[in-house]
Every structure is written in structure tokens, then in C-alpha cells.
Amino acid sequence: MSIIQPRTLKGFRDYLPATMAAREEVVATARRVYRGFGFAPIDTPALEYSEILLGKGGDESDRQMYRFKDHGGRDVALRFDLTVPLARFAAQHAARLGIPFKRYHVGPVWRGENTQRGRYREFVQFDFDTIGTESLLADVETLVVVHDLFAELGLSEFVIHFNNRDLLNGLLEGLGLSEQADSILRSLDKLPKIGIDGVRSELATAAGASPDQAEAILALAGLQGSNDEVLTALPAIVGDTSTARAGMAALESVLEGVRASGVAEERIRVDVSIARGLAYYTGTVFETFLTDVPGIGSVCSGGRYDDLASLYTKQRLPGIGGSLGVDRLVAAMEELGMVDDSGAAADIFVALFVADRAGDYLSLAAELRSAGLSVELYPDARKLGAQMKYADRRGHQLAVIIGEDEWERRTAQVKTLATGRSVEVPLAELTQRCSELLEASS
RNA sequence: GUGGCCGUAGCUCAGUCAGGCAGAGCACCUGGUUGUGGUCCAGGAUGUCGCGGGUUCAAAUCCCGUCGGCCACCCCA
């Protein structure tokens, strides 16, 4: 029989222990932060009816969607984000949930796009959203959650860039270009790449903007400075439509709220160039960048979507939320050397020294575990040196060594691997002494 | 999806231009010590050269296809 080549699909990956342990830690931290703000867990199916997902994220999302007929001939698709399923979920369960409804949701999503560093076809998002309120306090809270999340993760160098789509919408209304909003948005998004002149010519060709219109749009996109400088300059640039005024007011109000929440000025930036491609965003939009890993792009982004649930219900269910890119974040942390590659080792290593006494070692390990300690018993009675080497490589804190002599004396040697120091303790005190040693080294 | 570069030991890579015995460093295994890791010394094992086909006396090397990775476009976590 021939051997089948072991392999994974393009854009799909296996996760080794070191990476997976890092991911679990990120998820645990995010969960703790989300819960601290009153978000509750939910889950939804990976597979949905295509009609639920199609047309919600824009043409690009539709193109990238994994879509096929299931065994019953149903037209189905894998979710490409967690926000659209949430909208369906909220519409379906609104009556039971109560408003506002705050939920978090972690799971894989799928996009059939071309791969690149930090971009895969299957990746994990960890979302949090607030459904059922238009209050800007929810916008403020969303940004504060992101801030606390990155602070808790130990990533000190990050900046949350935020904007309000009404600024551009208002400007375009005044210019009579509302119809071309999508195409203009896409052109503006390329500003860092193709420059002012590139965007200017693209605005003319793709959106049919006149030279004057293009200049007005570019004046907005090119606006830079401190948060207060940008806010001061904006009114003259975005014009005097009611939409633009609303966008201005929202932007100022959100920034004020974020400041009041104690977020440092250098962590939050009004950035009118943040547009976000997904079609469903309506007001506040944001992206989060790691200053030390610029190449990886945004690791947490989101915004307000006041019309999304209207696709599934007549009830008005506005929402706002954010999406943490778990894989991207773990990749960034690996680049920053924040992930040690030993994987998750148990605190205590027990050498299997005397093969005949396997039962004694097993009950000893069980006793330590019942006290809440994590214990690994080596499965083979190999040379002690080899076992010690294994324990060292694996990253255990303590090694418990009990040979025939110790068994007879009813004692154990407990070795602190980092220092090499070893103490002999009575078996009766082993649990307590191990706890103390672990406490001391942490 | 389109285009460019790349794929050789567990890892990082040399060897490919100009076809001629498949290599280095690190990691790994064994020994130097009857029962103690990280250093040192000695020795050892390890490859469908991504996969399939073609050209050739001979292919890691040249050609075609395919799968995968990276980069750009596009878009995005």
C-alpha cells in the first residue's frame, strides 16, 4: 500500500504546542477582560445558509466565501467573520436576550483569499459586541475594552486608530458624490501605498470626481496631527452637512469618553484615514496597530454597524464591536519573543527511577495533583541523566527524584531545575515543600 | 484570482548559474560517571533534495506540470 502524503491545504495550518499554548493564553486573557465589562459567551455554527452570509460584508467577502451544496442540496457557506452570524443570532433570539445584549465569541472563520504572512484561509477571531444601543458610551466602552485587552496582554506599544464614517459620508453628501462612496473609500484606503497623486488620479478615473471634488476629499484624507489639532481642523474640511456635523460630534464625544476612562493620549489616535473595507460599518470604525510589529497590520479592529440586523428582522438592532485577530496577534508575539517554545510543561517532573515501584510513583503523582499541582511522571525507567535532560528541555520547575534509598528512608529529593539545588524532604511533607518551592520561584 | 521569488536533515541554510558519490551549523542519540540536566570531550544516526513527469550515459541541479510558502496587486484579523 502506498503512503499518503501528509499535508494541509493552502492557508490551513497545524498548531504545535508552543503556538497553541500562546493562543490559549491570549484567549484566556481576552475572555477575562471581556467578562470584566459584562460581556457573556455565545457560539454559533461554522456553517450557515449562504443567503444569511452573502451580501453582508460586500462583494469582496462574497468572492472569498467558501460556499457549496451540502448533502441535502442546501446552499451553504462557511462564516467569513463572527459579526454577520451575530446579527442573525440577535435577530433570531432578540426577545430572549434583552437589550442591550453584550456577547463575546471566539472561533475560526474562513476566507478563500490568497495567503501571505499572517494571512490564512482559516483563522481565529475573538469578537466582543454590544447590540441594541446607539449610545456613544458603547463606542467609548468598545475602545476601552481594546485598550485594556492589549494592556493585559503585556503589549505596551500599541495604538488604537479610530474614525467616524460620517465624516467622509457627510463630505461626499456635500459634494454630491454619495453614490460613489464605496469606490472612494477603497481609493482612500490605498493612500499609504500609492500616495496623494495616485489617489487623486484614481478618484478621477474610478469615482468620476472632478479636480475640485478630489482636492476636497484629499484634504480630509491627508489630515494629520495630534488628536486636538485634527479635531480643530476638521469642521472646515468636512463641510456643513448634518451628517458631517454628526460625525464630528460623535468623534469628539468618543475621544472625550475614552480620555475620561483613563486611556493615555498616546494609545488612542483620531485617524481620519481609517476607512475599513467591510460594507456594513456605519459610524465609529477603528483598527489597532502594534508599533513594534508594523508589518503585521491591524490586530484588532471593528466599528459600529447600525443596520446589520435589519437584514433579518424589522426590529432595530444597532450594534458595535471589535474583533481580535488571534492568529495575527500570536504571530506578532512570537516575533516579539514573547512566546517561549517549551510549550506547556507541568510544574513538577517525577523521575521514574525504580521500575518495580511504578505504582508508588503513580500514587505519589496523584497525591501531588490532588493538591492542585501539575505533575508529569516519566513513562520509562531510563537513565536518570536522560530523564533530567528531558525535564530540563521541557521546562519543568522542580524534579522529584526518589531512588531505592529514598524509598527506604521515606524521603524524596526535590531539585529546583533553574538553580540545580536539591533538598531531601520527608515524603509526608513533599506536597507542602513543593508548593513552597514553586511559590518561591514564581 | 494575477504576477515575481522560493521549496535540500527536526531547525537555519550551502550546493542549482556551469548536470558527475547529498553537505554545514544548531538540535538529536550513545559513551566519558553504580543515582542527577544546562558546560566540555569522543563517537553516532538522520534525507521519497515538496510531489509527478520529461531530457540525459548521468538530474537536488535543465524543461513541463502540480502542491505548498513568501512578496506585490486586491483585500483584510
Short mmCIF file of C-alpha atoms (C1' of nucleotides) in Angstrom, two decimals:
data_model
loop_
_atom_site.label_atom_id
_atom_site.label_comp_id
_atom_site.label_asym_id
_atom_site.label_seq_id
_atom_site.Cartn_x
_atom_site.Cartn_y
_atom_site.Cartn_z
CA MET A 1 0.00 0.00 0.00
CA SER A 2 1.35 3.38 -0.94
CA ILE A 3 1.77 6.09 1.66
CA ILE A 4 -0.48 9.11 1.53
CA GLN A 5 1.45 12.36 1.56
CA PRO A 6 0.70 14.07 4.88
CA ARG A 7 -0.13 17.68 4.08
CA THR A 8 -2.52 20.52 4.79
CA LEU A 9 -4.47 22.76 2.44
CA LYS A 10 -3.09 26.12 1.35
CA GLY A 11 -3.80 28.66 4.07
CA PHE A 12 -4.69 25.96 6.63
CA ARG A 13 -2.22 25.04 9.35
CA ASP A 14 -1.42 22.70 12.19
CA TYR A 15 -0.60 24.29 15.53
CA LEU A 16 2.31 22.96 17.58
CA PRO A 17 2.24 23.07 21.38
CA ALA A 18 4.21 26.31 21.78
CA THR A 19 1.91 28.23 19.43
CA MET A 20 -1.23 26.64 20.79
CA ALA A 21 -0.24 27.37 24.38
CA ALA A 22 0.31 31.02 23.43
CA ARG A 23 -3.06 31.13 21.72
CA GLU A 24 -4.81 29.67 24.73
CA GLU A 25 -3.21 32.31 26.91
CA VAL A 26 -4.33 35.12 24.59
CA VAL A 27 -7.86 33.72 24.55
CA ALA A 28 -7.91 33.34 28.34
CA THR A 29 -6.75 36.93 28.80
CA ALA A 30 -9.28 38.31 26.32
CA ARG A 31 -12.06 36.32 27.96
CA ARG A 32 -11.15 37.76 31.35
CA VAL A 33 -11.14 41.31 30.01
CA TYR A 34 -14.43 40.92 28.13
CA ARG A 35 -16.11 39.44 31.18
CA GLY A 36 -14.83 42.33 33.22
CA PHE A 37 -17.05 44.59 31.12
CA GLY A 38 -20.09 42.35 31.35
CA PHE A 39 -19.86 40.51 28.04
CA ALA A 40 -21.30 36.96 28.01
CA PRO A 41 -20.26 33.98 25.89
CA ILE A 42 -22.16 32.61 22.90
CA ASP A 43 -21.39 30.30 19.99
CA THR A 44 -22.90 29.83 16.54
CA PRO A 45 -22.42 27.22 13.79
CA ALA A 46 -19.47 27.40 11.43
CA LEU A 47 -21.80 26.63 8.52
CA GLU A 48 -24.76 28.83 7.65
CA TYR A 49 -27.24 29.13 4.79
CA SER A 50 -25.47 31.12 2.09
CA GLU A 51 -28.29 33.66 1.99
CA ILE A 52 -27.54 34.55 5.63
CA LEU A 53 -23.94 35.43 4.86
CA LEU A 54 -23.99 36.69 1.27
CA GLY A 55 -24.03 40.39 0.52
CA LYS A 56 -23.36 41.45 4.10
CA GLY A 57 -19.64 42.13 4.01
CA GLY A 58 -19.50 43.48 0.48
CA ASP A 59 -18.54 41.98 -2.87
CA GLU A 60 -15.06 41.06 -1.71
CA SER A 61 -16.40 38.98 1.17
CA ASP A 62 -18.74 37.17 -1.20
CA ARG A 63 -15.90 36.32 -3.55
CA GLN A 64 -13.83 34.91 -0.70
CA MET A 65 -16.57 32.84 0.85
CA TYR A 66 -16.31 29.05 0.98
CA ARG A 67 -19.66 28.06 -0.48
CA PHE A 68 -21.03 24.68 -1.57
CA LYS A 69 -24.05 22.39 -1.63
CA ASP A 70 -24.43 20.13 1.40
CA HIS A 71 -25.60 16.51 1.26
CA GLY A 72 -29.21 17.64 1.28
CA GLY A 73 -28.68 20.04 -1.60
CA ARG A 74 -28.78 23.14 0.63
CA ASP A 75 -26.77 26.15 -0.49
CA VAL A 76 -24.39 26.65 2.46
CA ALA A 77 -21.27 28.66 3.30
CA LEU A 78 -18.61 28.86 5.99
CA ARG A 79 -18.75 32.09 8.01
CA PHE A 80 -16.10 34.67 6.99
CA ASP A 81 -16.42 36.64 10.24
CA LEU A 82 -18.31 36.43 13.54
CA THR A 83 -20.23 39.67 13.14
CA VAL A 84 -22.69 38.61 10.45
CA PRO A 85 -23.60 35.40 12.33
CA LEU A 86 -24.09 37.58 15.41
CA ALA A 87 -26.57 39.76 13.54
CA ARG A 88 -28.54 36.64 12.55
CA PHE A 89 -28.27 35.34 16.11
CA ALA A 90 -29.51 38.61 17.58
CA ALA A 91 -32.44 38.83 15.17
CA GLN A 92 -33.39 35.23 15.93
CA HIS A 93 -33.11 35.43 19.72
CA ALA A 94 -33.76 39.13 20.38
CA ALA A 95 -36.82 38.52 22.51
CA ARG A 96 -34.98 36.21 24.89
CA LEU A 97 -31.77 38.21 25.14
CA GLY A 98 -32.83 41.57 26.48
CA ILE A 99 -31.31 44.84 25.36
CA PRO A 100 -28.56 45.87 25.38
CA PHE A 101 -27.06 42.48 24.70
CA LYS A 102 -23.30 42.14 25.17
CA ARG A 103 -21.59 39.00 23.99
CA TYR A 104 -18.16 37.58 23.25
CA HIS A 105 -17.49 34.84 20.76
CA VAL A 106 -14.29 33.04 19.81
CA GLY A 107 -13.90 30.69 16.88
CA PRO A 108 -12.45 30.03 13.47
CA VAL A 109 -13.58 31.86 10.35
CA TRP A 110 -12.77 31.11 6.72
CA ARG A 111 -11.82 33.29 3.79
CA GLY A 112 -10.70 31.86 0.47
CA GLU A 113 -8.25 34.65 -0.25
CA ASN A 114 -4.63 34.41 -1.24
CA THR A 115 -2.27 33.74 1.62
CA GLN A 116 0.52 35.92 2.92
CA ARG A 117 2.42 36.33 6.17
CA GLY A 118 -0.15 36.48 8.97
CA ARG A 119 -2.99 35.89 6.49
CA TYR A 120 -4.52 32.49 6.33
CA ARG A 121 -7.68 30.93 4.95
CA GLU A 122 -8.68 29.63 8.34
CA PHE A 123 -8.03 31.87 11.32
CA VAL A 124 -9.41 32.53 14.76
CA GLN A 125 -11.20 35.69 15.74
CA PHE A 126 -12.23 36.66 19.23
CA ASP A 127 -15.07 39.17 18.99
CA PHE A 128 -16.98 41.21 21.50
CA ASP A 129 -20.07 43.24 20.61
CA THR A 130 -22.79 45.34 22.16
CA ILE A 131 -26.17 45.02 20.45
CA GLY A 132 -29.23 47.19 20.90
CA THR A 133 -27.93 50.63 21.75
CA GLU A 134 -26.88 53.64 19.73
CA SER A 135 -25.36 55.28 22.77
CA LEU A 136 -21.87 56.57 22.12
CA LEU A 137 -20.96 55.23 25.55
CA ALA A 138 -20.96 51.82 23.86
CA ASP A 139 -18.46 53.17 21.31
CA VAL A 140 -16.33 54.51 24.13
CA GLU A 141 -16.52 51.22 26.01
CA THR A 142 -15.53 49.27 22.90
CA LEU A 143 -12.31 51.26 22.56
CA VAL A 144 -11.60 50.99 26.27
CA VAL A 145 -12.04 47.21 26.10
CA VAL A 146 -9.46 47.10 23.32
CA HIS A 147 -7.12 49.26 25.35
CA ASP A 148 -7.44 47.12 28.47
CA LEU A 149 -7.09 43.96 26.43
CA PHE A 150 -3.71 44.92 24.97
CA ALA A 151 -2.51 46.25 28.29
CA GLU A 152 -3.44 42.94 29.94
CA LEU A 153 -1.66 41.01 27.20
CA GLY A 154 1.52 42.83 28.15
CA LEU A 155 1.78 44.59 24.80
CA SER A 156 2.66 48.10 25.84
CA GLU A 157 3.40 49.53 22.38
CA PHE A 158 0.04 49.72 20.63
CA VAL A 159 -2.10 52.49 19.18
CA ILE A 160 -5.83 52.39 18.54
CA HIS A 161 -6.66 54.43 15.43
CA PHE A 162 -10.28 55.46 15.21
CA ASN A 163 -12.50 57.44 12.92
CA ASN A 164 -16.16 58.02 12.11
CA ARG A 165 -17.55 57.17 8.72
CA ASP A 166 -19.99 60.03 8.86
CA LEU A 167 -17.14 62.46 8.31
CA LEU A 168 -16.48 61.14 4.83
CA ASN A 169 -20.16 60.42 4.17
CA GLY A 170 -21.02 63.99 5.11
CA LEU A 171 -18.30 65.41 2.92
CA LEU A 172 -19.44 63.28 -0.01
CA GLU A 173 -23.04 64.35 0.54
CA GLY A 174 -21.97 67.97 0.31
CA LEU A 175 -20.04 67.19 -2.88
CA GLY A 176 -22.89 65.15 -4.36
CA LEU A 177 -20.74 62.01 -4.50
CA SER A 178 -22.62 59.77 -2.07
CA GLU A 179 -23.26 57.18 -4.75
CA GLN A 180 -19.55 56.60 -5.26
CA ALA A 181 -18.80 56.23 -1.53
CA ASP A 182 -17.60 52.62 -1.79
CA SER A 183 -15.17 53.25 -4.59
CA ILE A 184 -13.86 56.42 -2.94
CA LEU A 185 -13.40 54.53 0.31
CA ARG A 186 -11.30 51.94 -1.47
CA SER A 187 -9.14 54.56 -3.14
CA LEU A 188 -8.53 56.38 0.15
CA ASP A 189 -7.53 53.13 1.78
CA LYS A 190 -4.58 52.98 -0.61
CA LEU A 191 -3.23 56.36 0.39
CA PRO A 192 -0.22 54.99 2.31
CA LYS A 193 0.66 52.81 -0.67
CA ILE A 194 0.09 54.86 -3.81
CA GLY A 195 0.41 58.36 -2.33
CA ILE A 196 -1.58 61.55 -2.82
CA ASP A 197 -1.11 61.67 -6.59
CA GLY A 198 -2.08 58.05 -7.00
CA VAL A 199 -5.28 58.55 -5.05
CA ARG A 200 -6.04 61.78 -6.91
CA SER A 201 -5.93 60.09 -10.29
CA GLU A 202 -7.85 57.08 -9.02
CA LEU A 203 -10.58 59.34 -7.62
CA ALA A 204 -10.94 60.86 -11.07
CA THR A 205 -10.98 57.60 -13.01
CA ALA A 206 -12.75 55.20 -10.64
CA ALA A 207 -15.19 57.58 -8.94
CA GLY A 208 -15.53 60.27 -11.59
CA ALA A 209 -14.61 63.05 -9.18
CA SER A 210 -13.83 66.50 -10.57
CA PRO A 211 -10.46 68.07 -9.67
CA ASP A 212 -12.14 70.26 -7.04
CA GLN A 213 -14.01 67.32 -5.54
CA ALA A 214 -10.85 65.25 -5.47
CA GLU A 215 -8.98 68.02 -3.65
CA ALA A 216 -11.73 68.28 -1.05
CA ILE A 217 -11.57 64.55 -0.40
CA LEU A 218 -7.77 64.55 -0.27
CA ALA A 219 -7.78 67.42 2.20
CA LEU A 220 -9.68 65.14 4.58
CA ALA A 221 -7.62 62.04 3.92
CA GLY A 222 -4.32 63.82 4.32
CA LEU A 223 -5.21 65.42 7.64
CA GLN A 224 -2.65 64.63 10.31
CA GLY A 225 -1.60 65.89 13.71
CA SER A 226 -2.40 65.46 17.36
CA ASN A 227 -5.92 64.47 18.30
CA ASP A 228 -6.84 68.06 19.19
CA GLU A 229 -5.23 69.50 16.07
CA VAL A 230 -7.19 67.13 13.86
CA LEU A 231 -10.45 67.88 15.65
CA THR A 232 -9.86 71.61 15.28
CA ALA A 233 -9.09 71.38 11.59
CA LEU A 234 -11.92 69.01 10.67
CA PRO A 235 -15.03 71.26 10.54
CA ALA A 236 -13.63 73.41 7.76
CA ILE A 237 -12.70 70.34 5.74
CA VAL A 238 -15.76 68.09 6.03
CA GLY A 239 -18.26 70.87 5.31
CA ASP A 240 -21.54 71.73 6.95
CA THR A 241 -23.93 68.88 6.16
CA SER A 242 -25.88 67.41 9.06
CA THR A 243 -24.13 64.08 8.54
CA ALA A 244 -20.70 65.69 8.80
CA ARG A 245 -21.74 67.60 11.91
CA ALA A 246 -23.00 64.36 13.47
CA GLY A 247 -19.72 62.64 12.64
CA MET A 248 -17.73 65.47 14.20
CA ALA A 249 -19.83 65.44 17.34
CA ALA A 250 -19.53 61.66 17.67
CA LEU A 251 -15.79 61.71 17.16
CA GLU A 252 -15.28 64.38 19.80
CA SER A 253 -17.62 62.73 22.24
CA VAL A 254 -15.97 59.32 21.88
CA LEU A 255 -12.50 60.78 22.33
CA GLU A 256 -13.64 62.63 25.43
CA GLY A 257 -15.13 59.45 26.88
CA VAL A 258 -12.01 57.44 26.17
CA ARG A 259 -9.88 60.08 27.86
CA ALA A 260 -12.22 60.10 30.84
CA SER A 261 -11.74 56.32 31.09
CA GLY A 262 -8.08 56.87 31.77
CA VAL A 263 -6.67 55.84 28.39
CA ALA A 264 -3.30 57.50 27.78
CA GLU A 265 -3.25 60.01 24.90
CA GLU A 266 -0.54 58.10 23.01
CA ARG A 267 -2.66 54.93 22.90
CA ILE A 268 -5.59 56.46 21.04
CA ARG A 269 -5.41 58.44 17.82
CA VAL A 270 -8.03 60.18 15.75
CA ASP A 271 -7.12 58.96 12.28
CA VAL A 272 -9.46 60.07 9.51
CA SER A 273 -7.72 57.76 7.04
CA ILE A 274 -9.11 54.65 8.74
CA ALA A 275 -11.92 53.52 6.47
CA ARG A 276 -12.33 49.72 6.76
CA GLY A 277 -13.44 47.80 3.74
CA LEU A 278 -16.36 45.91 5.19
CA ALA A 279 -19.53 47.45 3.84
CA TYR A 280 -21.65 47.15 6.97
CA TYR A 281 -19.89 49.74 9.15
CA THR A 282 -21.80 52.98 9.70
CA GLY A 283 -20.26 55.19 12.41
CA THR A 284 -17.21 54.66 14.58
CA VAL A 285 -14.51 52.49 12.99
CA PHE A 286 -11.15 51.53 14.47
CA GLU A 287 -8.01 49.49 13.93
CA THR A 288 -5.27 48.61 16.38
CA PHE A 289 -1.60 48.55 15.41
CA LEU A 290 1.45 47.28 17.26
CA THR A 291 4.20 49.87 17.00
CA ASP A 292 6.92 47.24 17.24
CA VAL A 293 5.46 44.97 14.55
CA PRO A 294 4.29 47.35 11.83
CA GLY A 295 4.32 44.75 9.06
CA ILE A 296 1.57 42.65 10.54
CA GLY A 297 -1.27 45.14 10.08
CA SER A 298 -4.22 45.63 12.35
CA VAL A 299 -4.57 43.02 15.09
CA CYS A 300 -7.90 44.21 16.45
CA SER A 301 -10.49 46.20 14.58
CA GLY A 302 -14.18 46.83 14.31
CA GLY A 303 -16.79 49.51 14.46
CA ARG A 304 -20.43 50.44 14.58
CA TYR A 305 -23.00 48.81 12.32
CA ASP A 306 -26.44 50.21 12.87
CA ASP A 307 -28.25 48.40 10.07
CA LEU A 308 -26.80 44.91 10.01
CA ALA A 309 -29.59 43.07 11.83
CA SER A 310 -32.20 44.80 9.70
CA LEU A 311 -31.43 42.21 7.05
CA TYR A 312 -33.04 39.58 9.26
CA THR A 313 -35.59 41.43 11.41
CA LYS A 314 -37.80 44.51 11.42
CA GLN A 315 -36.69 45.19 14.96
CA ARG A 316 -33.99 47.84 15.10
CA LEU A 317 -30.80 46.26 16.45
CA PRO A 318 -27.83 48.61 16.15
CA GLY A 319 -24.51 47.26 17.28
CA ILE A 320 -20.85 47.96 17.80
CA GLY A 321 -17.97 45.68 18.49
CA GLY A 322 -14.44 44.63 17.89
CA SER A 323 -12.64 41.62 16.55
CA LEU A 324 -9.31 40.41 17.87
CA GLY A 325 -7.19 38.60 15.27
CA VAL A 326 -5.87 35.84 17.49
CA ASP A 327 -3.53 34.20 14.96
CA ARG A 328 -2.06 37.50 13.86
CA LEU A 329 -1.56 38.56 17.44
CA VAL A 330 0.17 35.29 18.36
CA ALA A 331 2.40 35.66 15.29
CA ALA A 332 3.29 39.18 16.45
CA MET A 333 4.03 37.98 19.96
CA GLU A 334 6.27 35.27 18.53
CA GLU A 335 8.14 37.95 16.59
CA LEU A 336 8.49 39.97 19.77
CA GLY A 337 9.94 36.97 21.58
CA MET A 338 7.01 36.85 24.00
CA VAL A 339 6.34 33.16 23.33
CA ASP A 340 8.69 30.59 24.79
CA ASP A 341 8.87 27.45 22.72
CA SER A 342 8.92 24.91 25.51
CA GLY A 343 5.16 24.52 25.31
CA ALA A 344 3.13 23.94 28.43
CA ALA A 345 5.14 21.86 30.88
CA ALA A 346 3.83 20.62 34.19
CA ASP A 347 5.43 22.36 37.17
CA ILE A 348 6.78 19.15 38.68
CA PHE A 349 8.69 16.36 36.98
CA VAL A 350 8.80 12.96 38.68
CA ALA A 351 11.58 10.67 37.54
CA LEU A 352 10.74 7.01 37.13
CA PHE A 353 13.79 5.68 38.91
CA VAL A 354 12.95 2.25 40.26
CA ALA A 355 10.91 0.45 37.60
CA ASP A 356 9.44 -2.04 40.12
CA ARG A 357 7.89 0.79 42.10
CA ALA A 358 5.77 2.23 39.27
CA GLY A 359 2.70 2.01 41.49
CA ASP A 360 4.37 4.05 44.23
CA TYR A 361 5.33 6.80 41.76
CA LEU A 362 1.80 6.82 40.36
CA SER A 363 0.19 7.28 43.75
CA LEU A 364 2.75 9.93 44.64
CA ALA A 365 1.95 11.85 41.46
CA ALA A 366 -1.75 11.51 42.14
CA GLU A 367 -1.27 12.88 45.65
CA LEU A 368 0.59 15.93 44.37
CA ARG A 369 -2.07 16.56 41.74
CA SER A 370 -4.87 16.34 44.27
CA ALA A 371 -3.20 19.28 46.00
CA GLY A 372 -3.60 21.26 42.78
CA LEU A 373 -0.06 20.83 41.46
CA SER A 374 0.68 19.86 37.86
CA VAL A 375 2.82 16.75 37.66
CA GLU A 376 4.40 14.74 34.87
CA LEU A 377 5.65 11.22 35.61
CA TYR A 378 8.26 9.98 33.15
CA PRO A 379 6.96 6.84 31.44
CA ASP A 380 10.22 4.90 31.02
CA ALA A 381 12.85 3.89 33.56
CA ARG A 382 15.66 5.41 31.51
CA LYS A 383 18.95 6.56 32.89
CA LEU A 384 18.46 9.34 35.38
CA GLY A 385 20.67 11.64 33.32
CA ALA A 386 18.44 11.24 30.30
CA GLN A 387 15.35 11.91 32.39
CA MET A 388 16.90 15.03 33.89
CA LYS A 389 17.81 16.27 30.45
CA TYR A 390 14.24 15.77 29.30
CA ALA A 391 12.92 17.67 32.32
CA ASP A 392 15.35 20.50 31.68
CA ARG A 393 14.46 20.81 28.00
CA ARG A 394 10.77 20.62 28.67
CA GLY A 395 10.90 23.48 31.15
CA HIS A 396 9.67 21.88 34.36
CA GLN A 397 10.30 23.84 37.57
CA LEU A 398 11.02 21.02 40.00
CA ALA A 399 12.27 17.47 39.62
CA VAL A 400 11.30 14.89 42.24
CA ILE A 401 13.81 12.07 42.48
CA ILE A 402 13.19 9.01 44.62
CA GLY A 403 15.53 6.04 44.36
CA GLU A 404 15.58 2.86 46.41
CA ASP A 405 17.47 4.61 49.23
CA GLU A 406 14.92 7.41 49.46
CA TRP A 407 12.01 4.99 49.36
CA GLU A 408 13.51 3.22 52.34
CA ARG A 409 14.09 6.46 54.20
CA ARG A 410 10.60 7.65 53.20
CA THR A 411 12.10 10.80 51.65
CA ALA A 412 12.38 12.46 48.26
CA GLN A 413 14.94 14.67 46.62
CA VAL A 414 13.40 17.83 45.25
CA LYS A 415 15.57 19.63 42.75
CA THR A 416 14.97 23.17 41.57
CA LEU A 417 15.99 22.85 37.94
CA ALA A 418 16.79 26.50 37.37
CA THR A 419 19.40 26.58 40.15
CA GLY A 420 20.39 22.92 40.36
CA ARG A 421 19.90 22.99 44.11
CA SER A 422 18.48 19.84 45.63
CA VAL A 423 16.92 19.22 49.03
CA GLU A 424 15.87 15.97 50.66
CA VAL A 425 12.45 16.15 52.27
CA PRO A 426 10.26 13.59 54.05
CA LEU A 427 7.56 12.15 51.79
CA ALA A 428 4.95 13.30 54.30
CA GLU A 429 5.95 16.91 53.65
CA LEU A 430 6.52 16.60 49.89
CA THR A 431 3.33 18.33 48.75
CA GLN A 432 3.85 21.26 51.04
CA ARG A 433 7.55 21.67 50.28
CA CYS A 434 6.91 21.53 46.51
CA SER A 435 4.24 24.20 46.84
CA GLU A 436 6.62 26.39 48.79
CA LEU A 437 9.42 25.96 46.28
CA LEU A 438 7.11 26.76 43.38
CA GLU A 439 5.82 29.79 45.21
CA ALA A 440 9.36 30.99 45.81
CA SER A 441 10.44 30.63 42.19
CA SER A 442 7.43 32.33 40.62
"C1'" G B 1 -7.65 35.24 -8.69
"C1'" U B 2 -2.97 37.63 -11.48
"C1'" G B 3 2.42 38.29 -11.39
"C1'" G B 4 7.54 37.62 -9.09
"C1'" C B 5 10.81 34.75 -5.84
"C1'" C B 6 11.33 30.19 -3.20
"C1'" G B 7 10.87 24.60 -1.52
"C1'" U B 8 17.63 20.24 0.22
"C1'" A B 9 18.29 16.51 7.66
"C1'" G B 10 13.93 18.17 13.37
"C1'" C B 11 15.58 23.83 12.57
"C1'" U B 12 18.55 27.69 9.71
"C1'" C B 13 20.67 27.16 5.23
"C1'" A B 14 25.06 25.97 1.41
"C1'" G B 15 25.19 23.11 -3.10
"C1'" U B 16 21.35 24.76 -8.61
"C1'" C B 17 24.14 29.74 -12.68
"C1'" A B 18 28.18 25.78 -15.49
"C1'" G B 19 24.28 18.09 -14.63
"C1'" G B 20 29.08 13.76 -12.24
"C1'" C B 21 29.34 9.97 -4.65
"C1'" A B 22 23.76 14.83 -0.70
"C1'" G B 23 26.67 18.79 2.84
"C1'" A B 24 27.47 22.54 7.21
"C1'" G B 25 25.94 24.70 11.84
"C1'" C B 26 22.48 24.02 15.60
"C1'" A B 27 19.23 20.29 17.62
"C1'" C B 28 19.02 14.83 18.46
"C1'" C B 29 21.15 9.80 20.18
"C1'" U B 30 25.31 6.94 22.66
"C1'" G B 31 29.62 6.99 25.72
"C1'" G B 32 33.19 9.62 29.08
"C1'" U B 33 30.32 8.96 35.76
"C1'" U B 34 26.92 2.16 40.11
"C1'" G B 35 21.89 7.57 41.16
"C1'" U B 36 21.27 13.74 38.70
"C1'" G B 37 20.16 18.34 33.28
"C1'" G B 38 22.22 23.01 31.19
"C1'" U B 39 29.40 23.29 30.01
"C1'" C B 40 33.27 20.18 27.88
"C1'" C B 41 35.35 15.81 25.10
"C1'" A B 42 34.70 11.47 21.82
"C1'" G B 43 31.58 8.87 18.69
"C1'" G B 44 26.77 8.09 16.03
"C1'" A B 45 22.13 8.31 13.48
"C1'" U B 46 19.17 11.21 10.31
"C1'" G B 47 17.15 12.81 3.75
"C1'" U B 48 10.87 9.95 -1.12
"C1'" C B 49 16.63 17.01 -2.40
"C1'" G B 50 7.98 19.13 -1.81
"C1'" C B 51 5.36 15.76 -5.46
"C1'" G B 52 4.70 13.82 -10.65
"C1'" G B 53 6.54 13.55 -15.44
"C1'" G B 54 10.32 14.74 -19.33
"C1'" U B 55 15.52 15.43 -21.39
"C1'" U B 56 20.27 12.79 -20.47
"C1'" C B 57 25.10 7.59 -20.04
"C1'" A B 58 24.08 10.52 -15.53
"C1'" A B 59 19.26 15.32 -12.56
"C1'" A B 60 18.98 18.42 -5.93
"C1'" U B 61 20.93 20.95 -10.47
"C1'" C B 62 17.93 21.61 -17.08
"C1'" C B 63 12.42 21.53 -19.01
"C1'" C B 64 6.95 20.92 -18.10
"C1'" G B 65 3.10 20.25 -14.65
"C1'" U B 66 1.39 20.21 -9.71
"C1'" C B 67 1.19 21.17 -4.37
"C1'" G B 68 2.98 24.39 -0.59
"C1'" G B 69 5.48 29.01 1.30
"C1'" C B 70 6.95 34.25 0.93
"C1'" C B 71 6.22 39.05 -1.62
"C1'" A B 72 3.31 42.59 -4.73
"C1'" C B 73 -1.67 43.76 -6.65
"C1'" C B 74 -6.56 43.15 -4.36
"C1'" C B 75 -8.48 42.88 0.25
"C1'" C B 76 -8.14 42.11 5.35
"C1'" A B 77 -7.63 39.67 11.51
#
